[in-house]
mmCIF file of C-alpha atoms in Angstrom:
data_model
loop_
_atom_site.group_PDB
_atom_site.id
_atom_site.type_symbol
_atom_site.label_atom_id
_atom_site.label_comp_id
_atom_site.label_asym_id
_atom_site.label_seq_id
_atom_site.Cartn_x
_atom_site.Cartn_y
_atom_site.Cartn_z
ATOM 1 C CA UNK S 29 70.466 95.281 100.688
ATOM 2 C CA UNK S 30 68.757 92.951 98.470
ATOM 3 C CA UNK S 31 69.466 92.325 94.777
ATOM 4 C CA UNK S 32 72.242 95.109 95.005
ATOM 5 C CA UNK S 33 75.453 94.694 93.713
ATOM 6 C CA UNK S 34 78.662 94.533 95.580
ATOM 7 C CA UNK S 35 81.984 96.968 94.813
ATOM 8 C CA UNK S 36 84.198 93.470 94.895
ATOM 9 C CA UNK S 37 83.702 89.848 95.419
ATOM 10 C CA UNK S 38 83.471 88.372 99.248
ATOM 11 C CA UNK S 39 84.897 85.016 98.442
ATOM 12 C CA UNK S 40 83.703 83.310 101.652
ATOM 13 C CA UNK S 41 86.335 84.920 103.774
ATOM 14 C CA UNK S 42 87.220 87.679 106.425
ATOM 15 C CA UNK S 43 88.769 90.682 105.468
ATOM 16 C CA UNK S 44 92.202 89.711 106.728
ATOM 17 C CA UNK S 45 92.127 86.333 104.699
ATOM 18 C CA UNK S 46 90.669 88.147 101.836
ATOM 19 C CA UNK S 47 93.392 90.217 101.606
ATOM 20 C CA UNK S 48 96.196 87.417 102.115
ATOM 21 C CA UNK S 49 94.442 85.378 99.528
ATOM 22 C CA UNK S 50 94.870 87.894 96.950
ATOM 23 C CA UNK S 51 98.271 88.694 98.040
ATOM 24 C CA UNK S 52 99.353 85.390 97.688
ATOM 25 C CA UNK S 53 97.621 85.254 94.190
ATOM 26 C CA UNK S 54 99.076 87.794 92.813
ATOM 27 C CA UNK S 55 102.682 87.149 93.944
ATOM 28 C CA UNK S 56 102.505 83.973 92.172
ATOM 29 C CA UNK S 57 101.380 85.249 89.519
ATOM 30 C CA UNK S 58 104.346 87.739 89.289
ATOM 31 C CA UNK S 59 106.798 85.188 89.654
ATOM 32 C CA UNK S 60 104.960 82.117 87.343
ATOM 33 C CA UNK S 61 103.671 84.449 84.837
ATOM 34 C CA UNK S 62 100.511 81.788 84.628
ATOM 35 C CA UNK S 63 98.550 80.599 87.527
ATOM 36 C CA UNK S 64 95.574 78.490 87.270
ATOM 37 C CA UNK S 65 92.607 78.930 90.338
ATOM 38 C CA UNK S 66 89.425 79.221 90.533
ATOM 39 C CA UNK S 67 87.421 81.662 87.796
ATOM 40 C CA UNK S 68 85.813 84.389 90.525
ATOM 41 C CA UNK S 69 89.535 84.379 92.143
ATOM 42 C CA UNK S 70 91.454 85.075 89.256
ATOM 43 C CA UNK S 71 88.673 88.143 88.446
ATOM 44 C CA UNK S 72 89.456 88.830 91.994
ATOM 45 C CA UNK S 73 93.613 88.576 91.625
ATOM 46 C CA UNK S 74 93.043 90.371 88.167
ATOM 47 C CA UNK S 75 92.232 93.811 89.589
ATOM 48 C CA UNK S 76 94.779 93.646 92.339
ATOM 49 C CA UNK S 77 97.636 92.652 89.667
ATOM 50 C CA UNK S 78 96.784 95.177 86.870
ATOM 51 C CA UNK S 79 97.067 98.121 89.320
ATOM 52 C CA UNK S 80 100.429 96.369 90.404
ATOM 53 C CA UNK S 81 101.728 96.592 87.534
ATOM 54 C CA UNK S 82 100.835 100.336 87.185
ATOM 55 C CA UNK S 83 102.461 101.126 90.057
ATOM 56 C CA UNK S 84 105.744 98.883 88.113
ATOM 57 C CA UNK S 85 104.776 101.481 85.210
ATOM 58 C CA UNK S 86 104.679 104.380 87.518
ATOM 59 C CA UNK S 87 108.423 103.528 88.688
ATOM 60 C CA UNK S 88 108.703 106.254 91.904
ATOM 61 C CA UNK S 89 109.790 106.043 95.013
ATOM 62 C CA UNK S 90 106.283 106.069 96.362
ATOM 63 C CA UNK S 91 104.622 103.326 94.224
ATOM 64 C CA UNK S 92 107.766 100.853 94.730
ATOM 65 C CA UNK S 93 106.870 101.466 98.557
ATOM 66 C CA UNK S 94 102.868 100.901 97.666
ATOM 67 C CA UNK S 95 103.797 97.806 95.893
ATOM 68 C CA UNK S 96 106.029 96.694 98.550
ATOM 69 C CA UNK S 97 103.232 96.967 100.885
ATOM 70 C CA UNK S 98 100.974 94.489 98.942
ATOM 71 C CA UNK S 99 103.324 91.748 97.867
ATOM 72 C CA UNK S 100 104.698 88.926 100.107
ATOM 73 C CA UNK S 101 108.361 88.001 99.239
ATOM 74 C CA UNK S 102 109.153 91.782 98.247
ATOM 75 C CA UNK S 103 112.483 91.048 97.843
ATOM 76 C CA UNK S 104 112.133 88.542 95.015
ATOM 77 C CA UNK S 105 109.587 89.976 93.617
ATOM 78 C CA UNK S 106 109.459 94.157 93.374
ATOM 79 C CA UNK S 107 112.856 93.276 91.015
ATOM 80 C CA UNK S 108 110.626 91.820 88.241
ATOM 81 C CA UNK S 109 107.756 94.189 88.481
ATOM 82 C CA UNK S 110 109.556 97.324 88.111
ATOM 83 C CA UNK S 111 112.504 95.672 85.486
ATOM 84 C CA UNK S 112 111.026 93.313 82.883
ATOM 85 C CA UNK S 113 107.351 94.004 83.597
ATOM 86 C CA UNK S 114 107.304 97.488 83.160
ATOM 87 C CA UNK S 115 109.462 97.466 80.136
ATOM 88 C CA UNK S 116 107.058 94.351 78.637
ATOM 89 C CA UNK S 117 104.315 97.317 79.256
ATOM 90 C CA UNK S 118 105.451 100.064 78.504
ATOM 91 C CA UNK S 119 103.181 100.578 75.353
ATOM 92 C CA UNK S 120 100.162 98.459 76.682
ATOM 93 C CA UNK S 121 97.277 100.793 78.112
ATOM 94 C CA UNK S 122 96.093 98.465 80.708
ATOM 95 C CA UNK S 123 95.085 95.082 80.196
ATOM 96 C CA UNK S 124 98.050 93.252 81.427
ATOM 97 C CA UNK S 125 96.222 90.524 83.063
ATOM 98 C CA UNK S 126 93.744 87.684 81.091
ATOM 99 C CA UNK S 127 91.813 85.386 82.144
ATOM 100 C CA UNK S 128 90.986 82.197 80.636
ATOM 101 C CA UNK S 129 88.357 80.059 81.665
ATOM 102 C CA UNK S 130 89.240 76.051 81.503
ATOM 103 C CA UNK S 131 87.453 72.793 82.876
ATOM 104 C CA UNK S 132 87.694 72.349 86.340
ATOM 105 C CA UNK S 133 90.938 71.607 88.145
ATOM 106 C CA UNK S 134 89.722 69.797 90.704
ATOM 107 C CA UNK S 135 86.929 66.667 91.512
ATOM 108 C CA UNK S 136 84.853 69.423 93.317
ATOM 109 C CA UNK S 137 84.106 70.545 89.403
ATOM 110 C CA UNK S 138 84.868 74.737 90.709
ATOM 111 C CA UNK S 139 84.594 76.708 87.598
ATOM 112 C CA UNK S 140 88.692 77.240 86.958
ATOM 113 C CA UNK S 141 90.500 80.087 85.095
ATOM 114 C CA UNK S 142 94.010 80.729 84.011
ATOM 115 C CA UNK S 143 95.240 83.869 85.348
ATOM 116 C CA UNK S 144 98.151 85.163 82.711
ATOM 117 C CA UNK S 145 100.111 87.839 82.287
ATOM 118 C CA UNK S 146 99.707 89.005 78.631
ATOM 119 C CA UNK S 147 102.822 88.906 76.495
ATOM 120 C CA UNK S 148 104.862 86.431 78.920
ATOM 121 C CA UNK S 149 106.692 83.344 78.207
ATOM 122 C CA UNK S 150 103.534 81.456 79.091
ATOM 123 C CA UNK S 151 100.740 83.013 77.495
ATOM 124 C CA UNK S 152 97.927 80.513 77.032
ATOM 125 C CA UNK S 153 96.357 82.393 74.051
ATOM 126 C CA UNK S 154 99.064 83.111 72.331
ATOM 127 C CA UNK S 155 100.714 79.272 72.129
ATOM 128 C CA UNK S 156 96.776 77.912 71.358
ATOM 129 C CA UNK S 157 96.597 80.719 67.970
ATOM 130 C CA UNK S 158 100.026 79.583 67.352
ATOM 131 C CA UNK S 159 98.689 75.374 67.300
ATOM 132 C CA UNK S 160 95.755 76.622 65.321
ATOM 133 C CA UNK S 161 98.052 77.636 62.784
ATOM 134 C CA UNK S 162 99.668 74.886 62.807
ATOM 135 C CA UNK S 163 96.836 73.033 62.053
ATOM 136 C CA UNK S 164 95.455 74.467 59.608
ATOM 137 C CA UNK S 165 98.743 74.411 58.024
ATOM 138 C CA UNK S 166 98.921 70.676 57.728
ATOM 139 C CA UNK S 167 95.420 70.667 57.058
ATOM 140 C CA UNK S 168 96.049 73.202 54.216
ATOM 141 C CA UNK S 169 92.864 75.343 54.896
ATOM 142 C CA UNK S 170 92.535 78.658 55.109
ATOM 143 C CA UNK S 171 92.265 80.943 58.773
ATOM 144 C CA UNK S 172 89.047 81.484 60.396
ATOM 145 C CA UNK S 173 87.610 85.025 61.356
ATOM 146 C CA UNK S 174 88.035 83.820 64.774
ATOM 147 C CA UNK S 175 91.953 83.009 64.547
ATOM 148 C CA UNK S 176 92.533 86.259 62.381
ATOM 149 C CA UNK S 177 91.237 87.922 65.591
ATOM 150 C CA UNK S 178 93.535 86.483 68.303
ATOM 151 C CA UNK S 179 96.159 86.782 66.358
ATOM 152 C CA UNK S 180 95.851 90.507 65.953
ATOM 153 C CA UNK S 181 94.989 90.100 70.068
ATOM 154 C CA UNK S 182 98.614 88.552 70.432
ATOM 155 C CA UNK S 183 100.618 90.589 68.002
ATOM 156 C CA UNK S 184 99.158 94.108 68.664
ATOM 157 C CA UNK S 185 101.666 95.429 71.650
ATOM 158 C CA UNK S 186 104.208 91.874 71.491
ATOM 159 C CA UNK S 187 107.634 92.999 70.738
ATOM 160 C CA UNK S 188 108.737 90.934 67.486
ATOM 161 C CA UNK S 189 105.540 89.412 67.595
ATOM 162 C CA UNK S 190 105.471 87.817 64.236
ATOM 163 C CA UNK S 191 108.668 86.540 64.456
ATOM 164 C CA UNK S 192 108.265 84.544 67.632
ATOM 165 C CA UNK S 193 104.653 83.290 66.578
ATOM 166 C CA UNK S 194 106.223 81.892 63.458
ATOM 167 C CA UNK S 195 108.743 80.191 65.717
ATOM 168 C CA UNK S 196 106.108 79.323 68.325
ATOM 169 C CA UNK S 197 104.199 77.540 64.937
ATOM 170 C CA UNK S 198 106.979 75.844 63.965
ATOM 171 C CA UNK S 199 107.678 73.985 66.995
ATOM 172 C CA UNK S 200 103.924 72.939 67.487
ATOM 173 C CA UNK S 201 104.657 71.124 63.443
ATOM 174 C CA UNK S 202 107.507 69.636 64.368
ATOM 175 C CA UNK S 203 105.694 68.482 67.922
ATOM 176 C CA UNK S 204 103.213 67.015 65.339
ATOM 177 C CA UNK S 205 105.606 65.799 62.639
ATOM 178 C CA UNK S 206 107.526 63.194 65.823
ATOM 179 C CA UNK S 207 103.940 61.945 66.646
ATOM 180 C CA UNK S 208 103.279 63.932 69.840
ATOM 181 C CA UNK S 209 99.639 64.664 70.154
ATOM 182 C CA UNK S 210 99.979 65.667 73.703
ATOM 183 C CA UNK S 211 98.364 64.332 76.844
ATOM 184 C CA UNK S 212 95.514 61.362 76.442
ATOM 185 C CA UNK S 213 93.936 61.668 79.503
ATOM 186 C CA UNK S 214 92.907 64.628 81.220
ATOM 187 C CA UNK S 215 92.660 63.565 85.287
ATOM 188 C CA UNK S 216 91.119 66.138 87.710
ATOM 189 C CA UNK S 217 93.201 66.768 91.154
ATOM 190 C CA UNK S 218 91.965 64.864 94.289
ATOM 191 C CA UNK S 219 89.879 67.067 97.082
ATOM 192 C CA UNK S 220 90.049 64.517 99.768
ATOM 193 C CA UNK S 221 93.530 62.281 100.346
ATOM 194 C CA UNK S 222 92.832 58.515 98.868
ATOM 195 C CA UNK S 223 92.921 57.249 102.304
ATOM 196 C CA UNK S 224 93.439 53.086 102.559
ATOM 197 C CA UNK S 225 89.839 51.454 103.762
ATOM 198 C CA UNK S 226 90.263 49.869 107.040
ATOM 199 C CA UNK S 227 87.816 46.935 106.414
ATOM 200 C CA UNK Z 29 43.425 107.686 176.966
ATOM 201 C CA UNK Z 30 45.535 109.095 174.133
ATOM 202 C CA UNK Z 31 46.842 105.382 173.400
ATOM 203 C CA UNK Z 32 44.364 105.388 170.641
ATOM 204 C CA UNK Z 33 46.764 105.923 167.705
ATOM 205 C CA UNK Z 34 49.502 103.295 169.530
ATOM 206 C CA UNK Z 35 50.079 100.483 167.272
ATOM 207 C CA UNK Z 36 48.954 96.586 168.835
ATOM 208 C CA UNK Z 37 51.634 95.038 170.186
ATOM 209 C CA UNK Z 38 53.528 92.275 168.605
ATOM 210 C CA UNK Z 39 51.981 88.972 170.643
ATOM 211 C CA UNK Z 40 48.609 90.697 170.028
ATOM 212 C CA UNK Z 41 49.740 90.715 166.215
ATOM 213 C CA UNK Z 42 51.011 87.016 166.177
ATOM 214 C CA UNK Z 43 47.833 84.895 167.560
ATOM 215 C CA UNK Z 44 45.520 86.713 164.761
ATOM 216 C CA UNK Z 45 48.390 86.845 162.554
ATOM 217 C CA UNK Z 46 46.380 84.768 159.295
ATOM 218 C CA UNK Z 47 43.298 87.035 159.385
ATOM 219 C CA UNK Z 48 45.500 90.369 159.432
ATOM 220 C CA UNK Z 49 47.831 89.351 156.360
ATOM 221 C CA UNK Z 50 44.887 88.481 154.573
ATOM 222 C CA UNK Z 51 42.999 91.568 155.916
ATOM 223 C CA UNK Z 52 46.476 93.987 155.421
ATOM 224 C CA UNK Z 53 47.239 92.308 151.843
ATOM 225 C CA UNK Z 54 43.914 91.050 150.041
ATOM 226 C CA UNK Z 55 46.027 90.606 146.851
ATOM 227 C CA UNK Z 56 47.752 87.340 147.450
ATOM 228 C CA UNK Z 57 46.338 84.426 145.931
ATOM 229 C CA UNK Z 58 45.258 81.468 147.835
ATOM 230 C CA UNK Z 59 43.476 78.897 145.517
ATOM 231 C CA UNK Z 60 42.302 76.713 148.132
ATOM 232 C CA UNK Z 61 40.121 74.933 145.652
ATOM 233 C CA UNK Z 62 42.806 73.092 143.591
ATOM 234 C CA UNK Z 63 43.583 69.218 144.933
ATOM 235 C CA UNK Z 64 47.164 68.237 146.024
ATOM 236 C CA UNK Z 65 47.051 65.739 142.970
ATOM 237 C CA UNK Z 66 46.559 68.600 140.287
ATOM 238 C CA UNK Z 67 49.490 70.773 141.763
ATOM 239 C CA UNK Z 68 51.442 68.099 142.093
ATOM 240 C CA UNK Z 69 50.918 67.532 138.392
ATOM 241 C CA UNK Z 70 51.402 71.249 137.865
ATOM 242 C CA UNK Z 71 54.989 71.071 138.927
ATOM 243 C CA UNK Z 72 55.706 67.618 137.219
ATOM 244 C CA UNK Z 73 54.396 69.533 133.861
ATOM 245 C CA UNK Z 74 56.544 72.401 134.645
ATOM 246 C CA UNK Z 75 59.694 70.318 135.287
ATOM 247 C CA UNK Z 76 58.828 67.713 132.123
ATOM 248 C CA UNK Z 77 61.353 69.488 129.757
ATOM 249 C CA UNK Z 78 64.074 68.373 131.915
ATOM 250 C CA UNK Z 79 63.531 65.752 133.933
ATOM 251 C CA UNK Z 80 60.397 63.002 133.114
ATOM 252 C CA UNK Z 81 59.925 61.321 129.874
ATOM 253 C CA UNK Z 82 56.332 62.260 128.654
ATOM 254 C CA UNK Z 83 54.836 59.052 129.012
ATOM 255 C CA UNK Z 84 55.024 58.986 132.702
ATOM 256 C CA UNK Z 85 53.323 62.198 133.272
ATOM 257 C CA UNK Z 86 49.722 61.994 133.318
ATOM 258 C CA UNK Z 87 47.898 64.434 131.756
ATOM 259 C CA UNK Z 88 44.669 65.177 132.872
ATOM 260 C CA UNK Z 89 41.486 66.742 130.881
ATOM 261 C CA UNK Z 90 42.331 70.336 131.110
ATOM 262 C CA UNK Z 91 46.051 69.723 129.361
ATOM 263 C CA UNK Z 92 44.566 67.866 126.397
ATOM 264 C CA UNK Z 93 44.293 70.846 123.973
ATOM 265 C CA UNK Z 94 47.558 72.457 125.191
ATOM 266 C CA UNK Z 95 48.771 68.595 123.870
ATOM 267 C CA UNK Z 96 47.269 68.371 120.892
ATOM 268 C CA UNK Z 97 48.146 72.143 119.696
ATOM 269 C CA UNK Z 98 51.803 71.522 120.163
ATOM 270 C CA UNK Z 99 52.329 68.117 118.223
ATOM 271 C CA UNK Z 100 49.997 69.059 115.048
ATOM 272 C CA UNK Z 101 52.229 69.039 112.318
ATOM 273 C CA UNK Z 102 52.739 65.384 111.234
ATOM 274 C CA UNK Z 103 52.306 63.437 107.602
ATOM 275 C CA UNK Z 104 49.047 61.722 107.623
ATOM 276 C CA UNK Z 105 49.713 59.323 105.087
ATOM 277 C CA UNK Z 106 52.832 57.816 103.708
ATOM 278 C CA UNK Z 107 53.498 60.176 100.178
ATOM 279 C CA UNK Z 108 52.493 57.533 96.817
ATOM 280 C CA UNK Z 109 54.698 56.162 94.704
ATOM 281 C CA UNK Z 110 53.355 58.654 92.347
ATOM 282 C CA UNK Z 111 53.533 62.035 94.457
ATOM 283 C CA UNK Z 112 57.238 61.408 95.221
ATOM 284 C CA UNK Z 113 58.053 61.043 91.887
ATOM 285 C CA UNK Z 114 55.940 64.128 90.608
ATOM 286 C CA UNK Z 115 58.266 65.962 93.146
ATOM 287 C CA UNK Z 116 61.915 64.676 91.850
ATOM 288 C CA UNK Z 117 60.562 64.874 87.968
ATOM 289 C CA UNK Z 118 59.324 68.169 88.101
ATOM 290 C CA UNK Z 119 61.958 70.195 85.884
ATOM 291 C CA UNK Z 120 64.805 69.294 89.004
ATOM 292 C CA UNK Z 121 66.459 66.704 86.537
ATOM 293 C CA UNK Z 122 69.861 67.839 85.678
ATOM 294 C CA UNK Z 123 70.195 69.447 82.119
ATOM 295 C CA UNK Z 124 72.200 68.047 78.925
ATOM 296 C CA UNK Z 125 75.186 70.425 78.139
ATOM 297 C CA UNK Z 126 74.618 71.902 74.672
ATOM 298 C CA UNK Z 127 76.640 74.621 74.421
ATOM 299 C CA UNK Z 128 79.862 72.521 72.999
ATOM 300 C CA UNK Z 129 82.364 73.196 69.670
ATOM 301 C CA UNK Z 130 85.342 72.070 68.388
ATOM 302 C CA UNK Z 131 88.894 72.983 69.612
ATOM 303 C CA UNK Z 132 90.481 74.761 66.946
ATOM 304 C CA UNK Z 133 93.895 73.496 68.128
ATOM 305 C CA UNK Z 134 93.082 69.855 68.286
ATOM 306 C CA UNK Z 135 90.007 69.246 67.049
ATOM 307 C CA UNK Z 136 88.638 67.405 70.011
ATOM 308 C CA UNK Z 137 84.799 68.544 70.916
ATOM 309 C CA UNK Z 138 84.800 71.044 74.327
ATOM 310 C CA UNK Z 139 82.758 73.386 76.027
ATOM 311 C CA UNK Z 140 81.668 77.006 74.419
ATOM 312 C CA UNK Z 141 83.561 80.095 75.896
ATOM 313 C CA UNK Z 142 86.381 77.331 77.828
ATOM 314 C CA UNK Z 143 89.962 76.127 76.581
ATOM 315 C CA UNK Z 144 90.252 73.003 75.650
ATOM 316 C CA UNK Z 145 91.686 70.379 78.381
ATOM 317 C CA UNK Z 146 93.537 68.664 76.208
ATOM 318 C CA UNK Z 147 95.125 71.172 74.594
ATOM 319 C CA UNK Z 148 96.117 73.060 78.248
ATOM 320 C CA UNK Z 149 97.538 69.983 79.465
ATOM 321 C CA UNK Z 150 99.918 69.546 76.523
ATOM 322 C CA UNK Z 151 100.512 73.182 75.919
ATOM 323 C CA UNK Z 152 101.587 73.454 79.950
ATOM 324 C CA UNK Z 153 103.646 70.376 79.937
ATOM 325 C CA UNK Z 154 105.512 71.794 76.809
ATOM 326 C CA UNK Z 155 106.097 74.913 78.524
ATOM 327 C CA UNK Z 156 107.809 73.264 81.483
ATOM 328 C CA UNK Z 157 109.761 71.241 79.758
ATOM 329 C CA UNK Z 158 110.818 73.177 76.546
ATOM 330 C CA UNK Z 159 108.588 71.688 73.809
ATOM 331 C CA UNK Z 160 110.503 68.476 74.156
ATOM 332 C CA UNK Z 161 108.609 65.373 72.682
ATOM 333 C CA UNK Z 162 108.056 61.941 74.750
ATOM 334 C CA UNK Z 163 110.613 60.542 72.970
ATOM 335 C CA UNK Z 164 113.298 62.678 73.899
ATOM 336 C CA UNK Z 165 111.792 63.511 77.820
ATOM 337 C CA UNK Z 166 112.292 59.423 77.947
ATOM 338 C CA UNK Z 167 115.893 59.559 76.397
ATOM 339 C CA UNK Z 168 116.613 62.486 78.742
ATOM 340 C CA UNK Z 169 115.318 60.403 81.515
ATOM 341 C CA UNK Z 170 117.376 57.638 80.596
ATOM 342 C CA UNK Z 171 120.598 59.181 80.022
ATOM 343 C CA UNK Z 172 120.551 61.036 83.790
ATOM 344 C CA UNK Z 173 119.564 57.716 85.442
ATOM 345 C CA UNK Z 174 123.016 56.211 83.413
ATOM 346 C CA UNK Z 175 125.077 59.251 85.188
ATOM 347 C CA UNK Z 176 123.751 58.563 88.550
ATOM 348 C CA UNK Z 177 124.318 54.215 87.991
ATOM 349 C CA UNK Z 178 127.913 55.321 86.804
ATOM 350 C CA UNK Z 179 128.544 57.848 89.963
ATOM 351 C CA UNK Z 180 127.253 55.209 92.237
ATOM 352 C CA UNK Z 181 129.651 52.072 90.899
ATOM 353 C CA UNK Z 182 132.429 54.618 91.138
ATOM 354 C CA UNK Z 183 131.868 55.230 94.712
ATOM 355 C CA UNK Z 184 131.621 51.470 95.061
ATOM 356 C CA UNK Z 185 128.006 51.677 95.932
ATOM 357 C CA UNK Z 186 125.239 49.399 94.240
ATOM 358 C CA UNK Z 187 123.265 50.715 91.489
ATOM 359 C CA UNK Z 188 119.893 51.727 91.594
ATOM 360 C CA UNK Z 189 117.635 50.184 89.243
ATOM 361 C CA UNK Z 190 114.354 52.231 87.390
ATOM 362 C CA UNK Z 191 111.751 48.931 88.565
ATOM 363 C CA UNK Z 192 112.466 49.114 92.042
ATOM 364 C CA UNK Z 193 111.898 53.042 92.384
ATOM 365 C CA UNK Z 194 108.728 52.650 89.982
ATOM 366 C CA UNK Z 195 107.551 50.262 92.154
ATOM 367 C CA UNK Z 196 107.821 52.307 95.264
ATOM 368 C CA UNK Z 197 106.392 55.597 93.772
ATOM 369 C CA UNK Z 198 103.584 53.473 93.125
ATOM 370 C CA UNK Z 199 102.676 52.427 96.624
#
């Protein structure tokens, strides 16, 4: 049908592929807690994940067989989703998953995103509201609307969430205070091998 | 004689065998008129797709339109200097990226709505390595390439040294 829109996202691929693809996704995601891809995968991944985790949430017989059924590495992986996940969102009414648009990862310039889970060890939003501080710390200025916002975002369902952002802060001052300002150059990932030219 | 309704017999048949077909079946075709040359080029012009190049068929008056109508389409002029560039200049240029702020993290300029690059690299680094400065990666570094020079001289081995491995990471 033309100009209609579609229940989910094709993403150039049979059904069977389709379905590995965001498989594989999301079991990464599971076990990195951060996975960067491109932006209209990570939407994809970010349905498939949050209704994981409900089924970590639900914690019966019948989901832990559901979400066996649509992870790869089951083993490895149902462990964490029903244990630390599921007490990490316990409180949280949905919304375990964020993504985060970033510049592209790769020389084909494919819009990227960060796929996260909220809360983790590795949340992207959370450590850049924590340099913000930081900065504005040394800077001695006062906090924008915009960081007063994220950082009710980050604190709202984090267990001792104040605490750790204070710690998170103070290790981004003392990153500052040796001198480290972090990478220089930002390189984007090869698409085609650098092959040797034979004349 | 009630052989009336008998049909002729078959040598009867045979020597006026021409003028009965044509007499039993009027609707068969015979176009006497047409020259051995034309048909000839008949079946060359139905055969040209796979066999003859076109220059070597001949084509004769009555194929001329069917020619023409087939091979119509083609420039008539070579497009001006002017024309071609009316075509790549008109609004197909690509467009200046406005849309850009400051990271609040670093202060570096970036696009609207999309983390900072800078600021992902570090803060992704950090986390894989436990918010450890260069300084103390490198001494890190250091130190474990010591241990492994020390394990090798005690098992009487040569030790490795950090140029040689540099060089061939390199390559």
């Amino acid at each position: 049908m033309a100009g209609g829109l579609v229940k989910y996202r094709k993403l150039g691929r049979t059904s069977s592929h389709r379905k590995a693809l965001l498989r594989n996704l999301v079991t990464s995601l599971i076990e990195h807690e951060s996975i960067q891809t491109t932006w209209h995968k990570a939407k994809e991944a970010q349905r498939m994940a949050e209704k994981l985790i409900t089924l970590g949430k639900k914690n019966t017989e019948a989901s832990k067989r559901s979400a066996m059924s649509k992870l790869f590495r089951p083993h490895d992986i149902l462990p964490r989703l029903f244990g630390p996940l599921a007490a990490r969102y316990a409180n949280r009414p949905g919304g375990y998953t964020r993504v985060l648009r970033i510049e592209p990862i790769k020389e084909d310039q494919a819009p990227s995103a960060i796929l996260e889970l909220v809360d983790g060890p590795k949340d992207m939003r959370f450590a850049m509201t924590a340099r913000t501080i930081a900065k504005t710390r040394t800077n001695e200025q006062e906090l924008n609307d915009m960081t007063r916002a994220n950082i009710a975002k980050v604190t709202r369902y984090r267990k001792d969430a104040d605490g750790e952002l204070e710690e998170m802060v103070q290790r981004f001052e003392r990153l500052e205070e040796e001198g480290d300002e972090g990478v220089e150059e930002v390189r984007k990932k090869r698409v085609y091998p650098k092959l040797e030219r034979s004349r | 004689m009630a052989a009336c309704h008998i049909a002729p017999s078959q040598s009867f048949l045979a020597a006026f065998l021409p003028v009965a077909r044509a007499a039993l079946l009027p609707q068969l075709p015979r176009s006497t008129s047409r020259s051995h040359v034309a048909s000839r080029i008949a079946s060359l012009w139905q055969s040209r797709s796979s066999l003859l190049p076109a220059a070597l068929i001949p084509i004769p008056g009555i194929l001329e339109g069917l020619w023409e109508g087939i091979l119509r389409a083609v420039p008539k002029k070579k497009t001006s200097h002017m024309k071609k560039r009316h075509r790549f200049m008109a609004g197909k240029g690509l467009k200046d990226v406005t849309a850009l702020n400051k990271c609040s993290a670093c202060g570096k300029l970036k696009r609207a709505h999309v983390l900072c690059p800078y600021c992902v690299q570090s803060i992704r680094k950090w986390f894989g390595n436990g918010f450890k400065t260069e300084a103390e990666v490198k001494a890190q570094k250091d130190t474990q390439w010591d241990e492994m020079n020390e394990r090798l001289q005690k098992a009487g081995r040569k030790p490795l040294l950090k140029e040689d491995v540099e060089d061939l990471a390199k390559t």
